[in-house]
Amino acid sequence: MELKREDFLAQYPPLYFLNKADVANIWDKEEIHLYVHIPYCAKKCGFCYYKSFPIGNAPIPDEYFEALKTEIEIYANMPEVQSKCLRSIYLGGGTPTLLSEKQIETLMMLIKSKFNFAVDYEFCSEARPGQETSLEKLRLLKALGMKRLSVGCQSTDDFVLESNGRNHNSKDFMDVFERARQTGIYCINVDIMSGMVNQSLESWLETVKTISDLKPENIAIYKLEIYLNNALYARYRKGNVRLISDAAEVEYARQGYGMLLDSGYRMADNFSFMLAPEYDHVHRREVWKGADMLGVGLSSHSCFNDYIYQNEPKLDDYMERLKRNELPVQRAHKITAREELIQRMVFGIKNLFFERAKFLEEFGVDVMDVFPEQLTSLEKQGFISIYPDHIRTSFEGAIFADDIVREFYMPEHRKTMLAHVKRPEN
């Protein structure tokens, strides 16, 4: 180092590193994602803990729909949002397909007129296996750009469906699946659930086989949990519901995962499977990688500008604030630098493949220097494999991903989870 007070510095990196190739990228819009919550369903399922209201065959209230449109317009007019473009739209619930065809078209045309879009954006909607998911509605959704339909089957055993408070049967699911195929939707996802009430191992494996034989592009496996705010919990307290043990459910998962892999599926993440990489779920994948997401609708949460925040959970409060033309945000948390590091690691494990170079590029430090003890321990236990340029989650790591990632949590976060019933030991 020479000390000569030479060459006054006013810029770093040096201007010599400017190049013509990067000029075209100066005004690229950063990609964000949009979640739209429709908190209504024909009947609330016994295990559901999401914010939703059963309305039977009644239409979705105009008052809520107008409030939702107002919230979308408020966001669309914000400079912070106008500088972005939408990479994905996700209609969730509740049951989005309870929206009328007119409401669906109005909603999507509003979004398309107010936001910038990435060229290859993904539009996904959830659907219930019911009459409201009609051929006409599916054709409209496809015409409006929907590429991915996610259908909640849960089980193909009608006794299991009834025991868990589902308001459809296996025939209803098959009918909706056939309509979706007839419509020519690019990607169909089917949700199934392990460890359900009155679900034997044989029933579970028959569900896995039946669904995999249909060859939907995606299959997602969720584990039944009885949360303290759902209808199954009330039955559980009265002694009318029995659950299999966690150890038994793990065996359900192992065998179910294995069957899907043997039938030609590959793991997309720790709970979902795809026939080929082109059917990967863009919305989930990118949000898990740290992309910003705006959540609109009652009780929706967002991650935007380094904040996690959530909308009003009470319907009257939500709509009243939007009548005053203000965003209905009820609570928020500023994500710290440490939490952001942990977030990338957690979802890297759940995504099954973690690129060390991208972590280094984003944070300026190698992940092995941030979490050396945790990563070394998980590798010794066979949950991950550590390579010079990436970290890969093993089959067993995928099964237990939501447990092992807690090793990276800050101490005050490790025991926090939604209140739910503990399964029996055996």
Coordinates of C-alpha atoms in Angstrom, one line a residue:
M1 CA 0.0 0.0 0.0
E2 CA 1.4 3.3 -1.1
L3 CA 0.5 6.5 0.9
K4 CA 0.6 9.4 -1.6
R5 CA -2.9 11.0 -1.4
E6 CA -3.2 10.1 -5.1
D7 CA -6.3 10.0 -7.4
F8 CA -9.3 11.4 -5.6
L9 CA -12.0 8.8 -5.5
A10 CA -15.7 9.6 -6.1
Q11 CA -16.9 6.4 -7.6
Y12 CA -16.8 2.7 -6.9
P13 CA -16.6 0.4 -8.9
P14 CA -14.3 2.3 -11.2
L15 CA -16.0 3.8 -14.3
Y16 CA -13.6 1.7 -16.4
F17 CA -15.9 -1.3 -15.7
L18 CA -18.9 0.2 -17.5
N19 CA -19.8 -1.7 -20.6
K20 CA -22.3 -1.5 -23.5
A21 CA -23.8 -4.9 -22.9
D22 CA -25.4 -3.8 -19.6
V23 CA -27.1 -0.7 -21.1
A24 CA -30.2 -2.6 -22.2
N25 CA -30.8 -3.9 -18.7
I26 CA -30.8 -0.5 -16.9
W27 CA -34.6 -0.1 -16.9
D28 CA -35.5 -3.8 -16.5
K29 CA -38.4 -4.0 -14.0
E30 CA -37.9 -6.2 -11.0
E31 CA -40.3 -9.1 -10.8
I32 CA -42.9 -9.5 -8.1
H33 CA -45.8 -11.9 -7.4
L34 CA -49.5 -11.3 -6.6
Y35 CA -51.7 -13.4 -4.3
V36 CA -55.5 -12.8 -4.4
H37 CA -57.5 -14.2 -1.5
I38 CA -61.1 -15.3 -2.0
P39 CA -62.2 -16.2 1.6
Y40 CA -65.4 -18.0 0.7
C41 CA -66.2 -21.7 0.2
A42 CA -69.3 -23.8 -0.2
K43 CA -68.6 -25.6 3.1
K44 CA -65.5 -25.3 5.3
C45 CA -63.5 -28.5 5.5
G46 CA -63.0 -30.0 8.9
F47 CA -59.2 -29.5 8.8
C48 CA -59.1 -26.0 7.3
Y49 CA -57.5 -23.2 9.4
Y50 CA -57.5 -20.5 6.7
K51 CA -59.6 -17.4 6.9
S52 CA -62.8 -18.4 5.0
F53 CA -66.6 -18.3 5.3
P54 CA -69.0 -21.1 4.2
I55 CA -71.7 -19.6 1.9
G56 CA -73.2 -22.8 0.3
N57 CA -74.6 -22.0 -3.1
A58 CA -74.8 -18.2 -2.5
P59 CA -72.7 -15.8 -4.7
I60 CA -69.6 -14.2 -3.4
P61 CA -70.7 -10.9 -1.9
D62 CA -70.3 -7.9 -4.1
E63 CA -69.2 -5.8 -1.2
Y64 CA -66.1 -7.9 -0.7
F65 CA -65.4 -8.1 -4.4
E66 CA -65.5 -4.3 -4.6
A67 CA -63.2 -3.9 -1.6
L68 CA -60.8 -6.4 -3.3
K69 CA -60.8 -4.3 -6.5
T70 CA -60.1 -1.2 -4.5
E71 CA -57.1 -2.8 -2.8
I72 CA -55.7 -3.9 -6.1
E73 CA -56.1 -0.4 -7.5
I74 CA -54.3 1.2 -4.5
Y75 CA -51.3 -1.0 -5.0
A76 CA -51.3 -0.5 -8.7
N77 CA -51.1 3.3 -8.2
M78 CA -48.1 3.1 -5.9
P79 CA -44.8 4.2 -7.5
E80 CA -43.1 1.3 -5.6
V81 CA -45.3 -1.2 -7.5
Q82 CA -45.3 0.6 -10.8
S83 CA -41.6 0.1 -11.1
K84 CA -42.1 -3.7 -10.9
C85 CA -43.7 -6.4 -13.2
L86 CA -45.8 -9.4 -12.2
R87 CA -44.2 -12.7 -12.7
S88 CA -47.2 -14.7 -11.3
I89 CA -50.8 -14.3 -10.1
Y90 CA -52.2 -16.8 -7.7
L91 CA -55.9 -17.0 -6.9
G92 CA -56.4 -18.8 -3.5
G93 CA -58.9 -19.2 -0.8
G94 CA -61.3 -20.4 0.2
T95 CA -62.5 -21.4 -3.2
P96 CA -61.7 -18.9 -6.0
T97 CA -63.8 -20.9 -8.5
L98 CA -66.9 -19.7 -6.5
L99 CA -66.4 -16.4 -8.3
S100 CA -68.9 -15.9 -11.1
E101 CA -67.6 -15.8 -14.6
K102 CA -68.3 -12.1 -14.7
Q103 CA -66.4 -11.6 -11.5
I104 CA -63.4 -13.6 -12.8
E105 CA -63.3 -11.7 -16.0
T106 CA -63.6 -8.3 -14.2
L107 CA -60.9 -9.2 -11.7
M108 CA -58.4 -10.4 -14.3
M109 CA -59.0 -7.5 -16.7
L110 CA -58.5 -5.1 -13.8
I111 CA -55.2 -6.7 -12.9
K112 CA -54.0 -6.9 -16.5
S113 CA -54.9 -3.2 -17.1
K114 CA -53.2 -1.9 -13.9
F115 CA -49.9 -3.9 -13.7
N116 CA -46.9 -4.5 -15.9
F117 CA -46.3 -8.2 -16.7
A118 CA -43.3 -10.4 -17.3
V119 CA -43.5 -12.0 -20.7
D120 CA -43.7 -15.5 -19.3
Y121 CA -45.9 -14.8 -16.3
E122 CA -47.7 -17.7 -14.5
F123 CA -51.5 -17.4 -13.7
C124 CA -52.6 -20.1 -11.2
S125 CA -56.0 -20.7 -9.5
E126 CA -57.1 -23.1 -6.9
A127 CA -60.3 -25.1 -7.5
R128 CA -62.6 -27.3 -5.5
P129 CA -63.9 -30.5 -7.0
G130 CA -67.5 -29.3 -7.3
Q131 CA -70.1 -28.1 -9.8
E132 CA -68.9 -24.5 -9.6
T133 CA -65.7 -25.6 -11.3
S134 CA -67.6 -25.9 -14.6
L135 CA -66.2 -26.5 -18.1
E136 CA -67.3 -22.9 -19.1
K137 CA -65.5 -21.4 -16.1
L138 CA -62.3 -23.4 -16.8
R139 CA -62.4 -22.3 -20.5
L140 CA -62.8 -18.7 -19.4
L141 CA -59.8 -19.0 -17.0
K142 CA -57.7 -20.5 -19.7
A143 CA -58.7 -17.7 -22.1
L144 CA -57.6 -15.2 -19.5
G145 CA -54.2 -16.7 -19.4
M146 CA -54.4 -19.4 -16.6
K147 CA -51.6 -21.9 -17.0
R148 CA -51.9 -23.8 -13.8
L149 CA -55.0 -25.2 -12.0
S150 CA -54.6 -26.6 -8.5
V151 CA -57.3 -29.0 -7.4
G152 CA -57.8 -30.2 -3.8
C153 CA -58.5 -33.9 -3.9
Q154 CA -57.0 -34.9 -0.6
S155 CA -58.2 -38.6 -0.9
T156 CA -59.9 -40.8 -3.4
D157 CA -61.5 -42.7 -0.5
D158 CA -65.0 -41.4 0.1
F159 CA -65.1 -42.6 3.7
V160 CA -61.9 -40.7 4.4
L161 CA -63.2 -37.6 2.7
E162 CA -66.4 -37.7 4.8
S163 CA -64.5 -38.4 8.0
N164 CA -62.5 -35.2 7.5
G165 CA -65.4 -33.0 6.6
R166 CA -64.7 -32.6 2.8
N167 CA -67.7 -31.6 0.8
H168 CA -67.0 -33.6 -2.3
N169 CA -66.5 -37.2 -3.2
S170 CA -64.1 -39.1 -5.5
K171 CA -66.4 -38.8 -8.5
D172 CA -66.6 -35.0 -8.1
F173 CA -62.9 -34.9 -8.3
M174 CA -62.7 -37.2 -11.4
D175 CA -65.3 -35.0 -13.1
V176 CA -63.4 -31.8 -12.5
F177 CA -60.1 -33.4 -13.5
E178 CA -61.6 -34.5 -16.8
R179 CA -63.0 -31.0 -17.4
A180 CA -59.6 -29.6 -16.8
R181 CA -58.0 -32.0 -19.3
Q182 CA -60.8 -31.3 -21.8
T183 CA -60.0 -27.6 -21.5
G184 CA -56.4 -28.2 -22.3
I185 CA -54.9 -26.4 -19.3
Y186 CA -51.1 -26.5 -19.5
C187 CA -50.5 -27.7 -15.9
I188 CA -52.8 -29.4 -13.4
N189 CA -51.7 -29.8 -9.8
V190 CA -53.5 -32.2 -7.5
D191 CA -53.3 -31.9 -3.7
I192 CA -53.4 -35.1 -1.6
M193 CA -53.1 -35.4 2.2
S194 CA -51.4 -38.0 4.4
G195 CA -52.4 -39.0 8.0
M196 CA -56.0 -38.1 7.6
V197 CA -58.7 -39.3 10.0
N198 CA -59.7 -42.9 9.3
Q199 CA -57.1 -43.2 6.6
S200 CA -55.4 -46.6 6.5
L201 CA -52.0 -47.1 4.9
E202 CA -53.8 -49.1 2.1
S203 CA -56.3 -46.3 1.5
W204 CA -53.4 -43.8 1.4
L205 CA -51.4 -45.8 -1.1
E206 CA -54.5 -46.4 -3.3
T207 CA -55.0 -42.6 -3.4
V208 CA -51.3 -42.1 -4.4
K209 CA -51.6 -44.7 -7.1
T210 CA -55.0 -43.4 -8.4
I211 CA -53.7 -39.9 -8.7
S212 CA -50.3 -40.8 -10.2
D213 CA -52.1 -42.9 -12.8
L214 CA -53.9 -39.8 -14.0
K215 CA -50.6 -38.2 -14.6
P216 CA -51.3 -34.6 -13.5
E217 CA -48.3 -32.4 -14.1
N218 CA -47.9 -31.8 -10.4
I219 CA -48.8 -33.6 -7.2
A220 CA -48.5 -32.0 -3.8
I221 CA -48.6 -34.0 -0.5
Y222 CA -49.6 -32.3 2.7
K223 CA -49.8 -33.8 6.2
L224 CA -53.0 -33.4 8.1
E225 CA -52.7 -31.3 11.2
I226 CA -55.6 -30.6 13.5
Y227 CA -55.2 -26.9 14.4
L228 CA -57.1 -25.4 17.3
N229 CA -59.3 -23.2 15.1
N230 CA -60.8 -25.9 12.9
A231 CA -63.9 -28.1 13.1
L232 CA -61.9 -31.3 13.5
Y233 CA -60.5 -30.0 16.8
A234 CA -64.0 -29.7 18.3
R235 CA -64.6 -33.4 17.4
Y236 CA -61.2 -34.3 18.7
R237 CA -61.9 -32.8 22.1
K238 CA -65.1 -34.9 22.4
G239 CA -63.1 -38.0 21.7
N240 CA -64.7 -38.5 18.3
V241 CA -61.4 -38.3 16.3
R242 CA -58.3 -40.5 16.4
L243 CA -55.0 -39.8 14.7
I244 CA -52.2 -42.1 13.7
S245 CA -48.9 -41.4 15.3
D246 CA -46.2 -39.2 13.8
A247 CA -44.1 -42.3 13.2
A248 CA -46.9 -43.9 11.3
E249 CA -47.5 -40.8 9.2
V250 CA -43.8 -40.7 8.3
E251 CA -44.1 -44.2 6.9
Y252 CA -47.1 -43.0 4.9
A253 CA -45.0 -40.2 3.5
R254 CA -42.0 -42.4 2.7
Q255 CA -44.0 -44.9 0.8
G256 CA -46.1 -42.3 -1.0
Y257 CA -43.0 -40.3 -2.0
G258 CA -41.4 -43.6 -3.2
M259 CA -44.4 -44.5 -5.3
L260 CA -44.4 -41.2 -7.0
L261 CA -40.7 -41.4 -7.8
D262 CA -41.2 -44.9 -9.1
S263 CA -44.1 -43.8 -11.4
G264 CA -42.0 -41.2 -13.2
Y265 CA -42.3 -38.1 -11.1
R266 CA -39.4 -36.1 -9.7
M267 CA -39.3 -34.0 -6.6
A268 CA -39.9 -30.3 -7.1
D269 CA -39.4 -29.5 -3.4
N270 CA -39.9 -31.2 0.0
F271 CA -43.7 -31.7 -0.5
S272 CA -44.5 -31.6 -4.2
F273 CA -43.7 -33.6 -7.4
M274 CA -43.6 -32.7 -11.1
L275 CA -43.4 -34.7 -14.3
A276 CA -40.8 -32.4 -15.8
P277 CA -39.0 -29.2 -14.9
E278 CA -41.2 -27.1 -17.2
Y279 CA -44.1 -27.8 -14.8
D280 CA -42.4 -26.3 -11.8
H281 CA -44.7 -23.9 -9.8
V282 CA -43.2 -20.5 -10.5
H283 CA -45.1 -18.6 -7.8
R284 CA -44.0 -20.8 -4.9
R285 CA -40.5 -21.3 -6.2
E286 CA -39.7 -17.6 -6.7
V287 CA -41.3 -16.5 -3.4
W288 CA -39.3 -19.1 -1.6
K289 CA -36.2 -17.7 -3.2
G290 CA -36.9 -14.4 -1.7
A291 CA -38.9 -12.6 -4.4
D292 CA -41.5 -9.9 -3.3
M293 CA -45.1 -10.9 -3.1
L294 CA -48.2 -8.7 -2.7
G295 CA -51.1 -10.4 -0.9
V296 CA -54.5 -8.8 -1.4
G297 CA -57.7 -9.8 0.3
L298 CA -58.9 -10.5 3.8
S299 CA -56.1 -11.6 6.2
S300 CA -53.6 -12.0 3.3
H301 CA -50.0 -11.6 4.0
S302 CA -47.3 -10.0 1.9
C303 CA -43.5 -9.8 1.7
F304 CA -42.5 -6.6 0.1
N305 CA -39.6 -4.1 0.6
D306 CA -38.0 -6.1 3.3
Y307 CA -41.2 -6.3 5.4
I308 CA -43.6 -9.1 6.1
Y309 CA -47.1 -7.8 6.8
Q310 CA -50.7 -9.0 7.0
N311 CA -54.1 -7.5 6.2
E312 CA -57.0 -7.1 8.6
P313 CA -58.4 -10.5 9.7
K314 CA -61.9 -9.2 10.4
L315 CA -64.1 -8.7 7.4
D316 CA -65.8 -5.5 8.7
D317 CA -62.4 -3.9 9.5
Y318 CA -61.0 -4.9 6.1
M319 CA -63.8 -3.5 4.1
E320 CA -64.1 -0.3 6.2
R321 CA -60.5 0.6 5.7
L322 CA -60.8 0.2 2.0
K323 CA -63.9 2.4 1.9
R324 CA -61.6 5.0 3.2
N325 CA -59.2 4.2 0.4
E326 CA -56.4 3.0 2.6
L327 CA -54.5 -0.3 2.6
P328 CA -55.9 -2.6 5.2
V329 CA -52.6 -3.7 6.7
Q330 CA -53.0 -4.7 10.3
R331 CA -49.5 -5.8 11.4
A332 CA -46.0 -5.9 10.0
H333 CA -42.4 -7.0 10.8
K334 CA -39.2 -5.5 9.3
I335 CA -37.0 -8.4 8.2
T336 CA -33.5 -8.1 9.6
A337 CA -30.3 -9.0 7.8
R338 CA -29.9 -12.1 9.9
E339 CA -33.5 -13.2 9.2
E340 CA -33.0 -12.8 5.5
L341 CA -29.9 -15.1 5.6
I342 CA -31.9 -17.7 7.5
Q343 CA -34.9 -17.4 5.2
R344 CA -32.7 -18.2 2.2
M345 CA -31.2 -21.2 4.0
V346 CA -34.6 -22.5 5.2
F347 CA -36.2 -22.4 1.7
G348 CA -33.0 -23.6 0.1
I349 CA -33.3 -26.8 2.1
K350 CA -37.0 -27.1 1.3
N351 CA -36.3 -26.4 -2.4
L352 CA -33.9 -29.4 -2.2
F353 CA -31.1 -27.6 -4.1
F354 CA -29.2 -24.6 -2.8
E355 CA -26.7 -22.7 -4.9
R356 CA -23.8 -21.5 -2.8
A357 CA -22.6 -19.1 -5.5
K358 CA -25.9 -17.2 -5.5
F359 CA -25.9 -16.9 -1.7
L360 CA -22.3 -15.5 -1.9
E361 CA -23.4 -13.1 -4.7
E362 CA -26.4 -11.9 -2.7
F363 CA -24.8 -11.6 0.8
G364 CA -21.1 -11.5 0.2
V365 CA -20.3 -14.5 2.3
D366 CA -20.3 -18.3 1.8
V367 CA -23.1 -20.1 3.5
M368 CA -20.6 -22.5 5.2
D369 CA -19.1 -19.5 7.0
V370 CA -22.6 -18.5 8.3
F371 CA -24.0 -21.8 9.4
P372 CA -21.0 -24.2 9.6
E373 CA -22.2 -26.2 12.6
Q374 CA -25.8 -26.7 11.5
L375 CA -24.8 -27.7 7.9
T376 CA -22.1 -30.1 9.0
S377 CA -24.5 -31.7 11.5
L378 CA -27.2 -32.2 9.0
E379 CA -24.8 -33.7 6.5
K380 CA -23.6 -36.2 9.2
Q381 CA -27.2 -37.2 9.8
G382 CA -27.8 -37.8 6.1
F383 CA -30.3 -35.0 5.5
I384 CA -28.1 -33.0 3.1
S385 CA -25.0 -33.4 1.0
I386 CA -22.6 -30.4 0.8
Y387 CA -20.7 -29.8 -2.5
P388 CA -18.3 -27.0 -3.5
D389 CA -21.0 -25.1 -5.5
H390 CA -24.3 -26.3 -4.0
I391 CA -26.1 -28.1 -1.2
R392 CA -28.5 -30.9 -2.0
T393 CA -31.3 -32.2 0.3
S394 CA -31.6 -36.0 0.5
F395 CA -34.8 -38.1 0.4
E396 CA -34.9 -38.3 4.2
G397 CA -34.1 -34.6 4.4
A398 CA -37.1 -33.9 2.2
I399 CA -39.4 -36.0 4.5
F400 CA -38.2 -34.1 7.5
A401 CA -37.4 -30.7 5.9
D402 CA -39.8 -28.7 8.1
D403 CA -38.2 -30.1 11.2
I404 CA -34.5 -29.8 10.2
V405 CA -34.7 -26.2 9.0
R406 CA -35.5 -25.1 12.5
E407 CA -31.8 -25.7 13.2
F408 CA -31.1 -22.4 11.4
Y409 CA -33.8 -20.5 13.4
M410 CA -32.9 -17.7 15.8
P411 CA -33.3 -19.0 19.4
E412 CA -36.5 -17.0 20.0
H413 CA -38.1 -18.4 16.8
R414 CA -37.5 -22.1 17.3
K415 CA -40.6 -23.1 19.2
T416 CA -43.0 -20.9 17.3
M417 CA -45.6 -22.7 15.2
L418 CA -49.3 -22.7 14.8
A419 CA -51.1 -24.3 17.7
H420 CA -52.1 -27.8 16.8
V421 CA -52.9 -31.2 18.4
K422 CA -50.0 -33.5 19.1
R423 CA -50.3 -36.9 17.6
P424 CA -50.2 -40.0 19.9
E425 CA -46.9 -41.8 20.4
N426 CA -48.1 -45.0 18.8

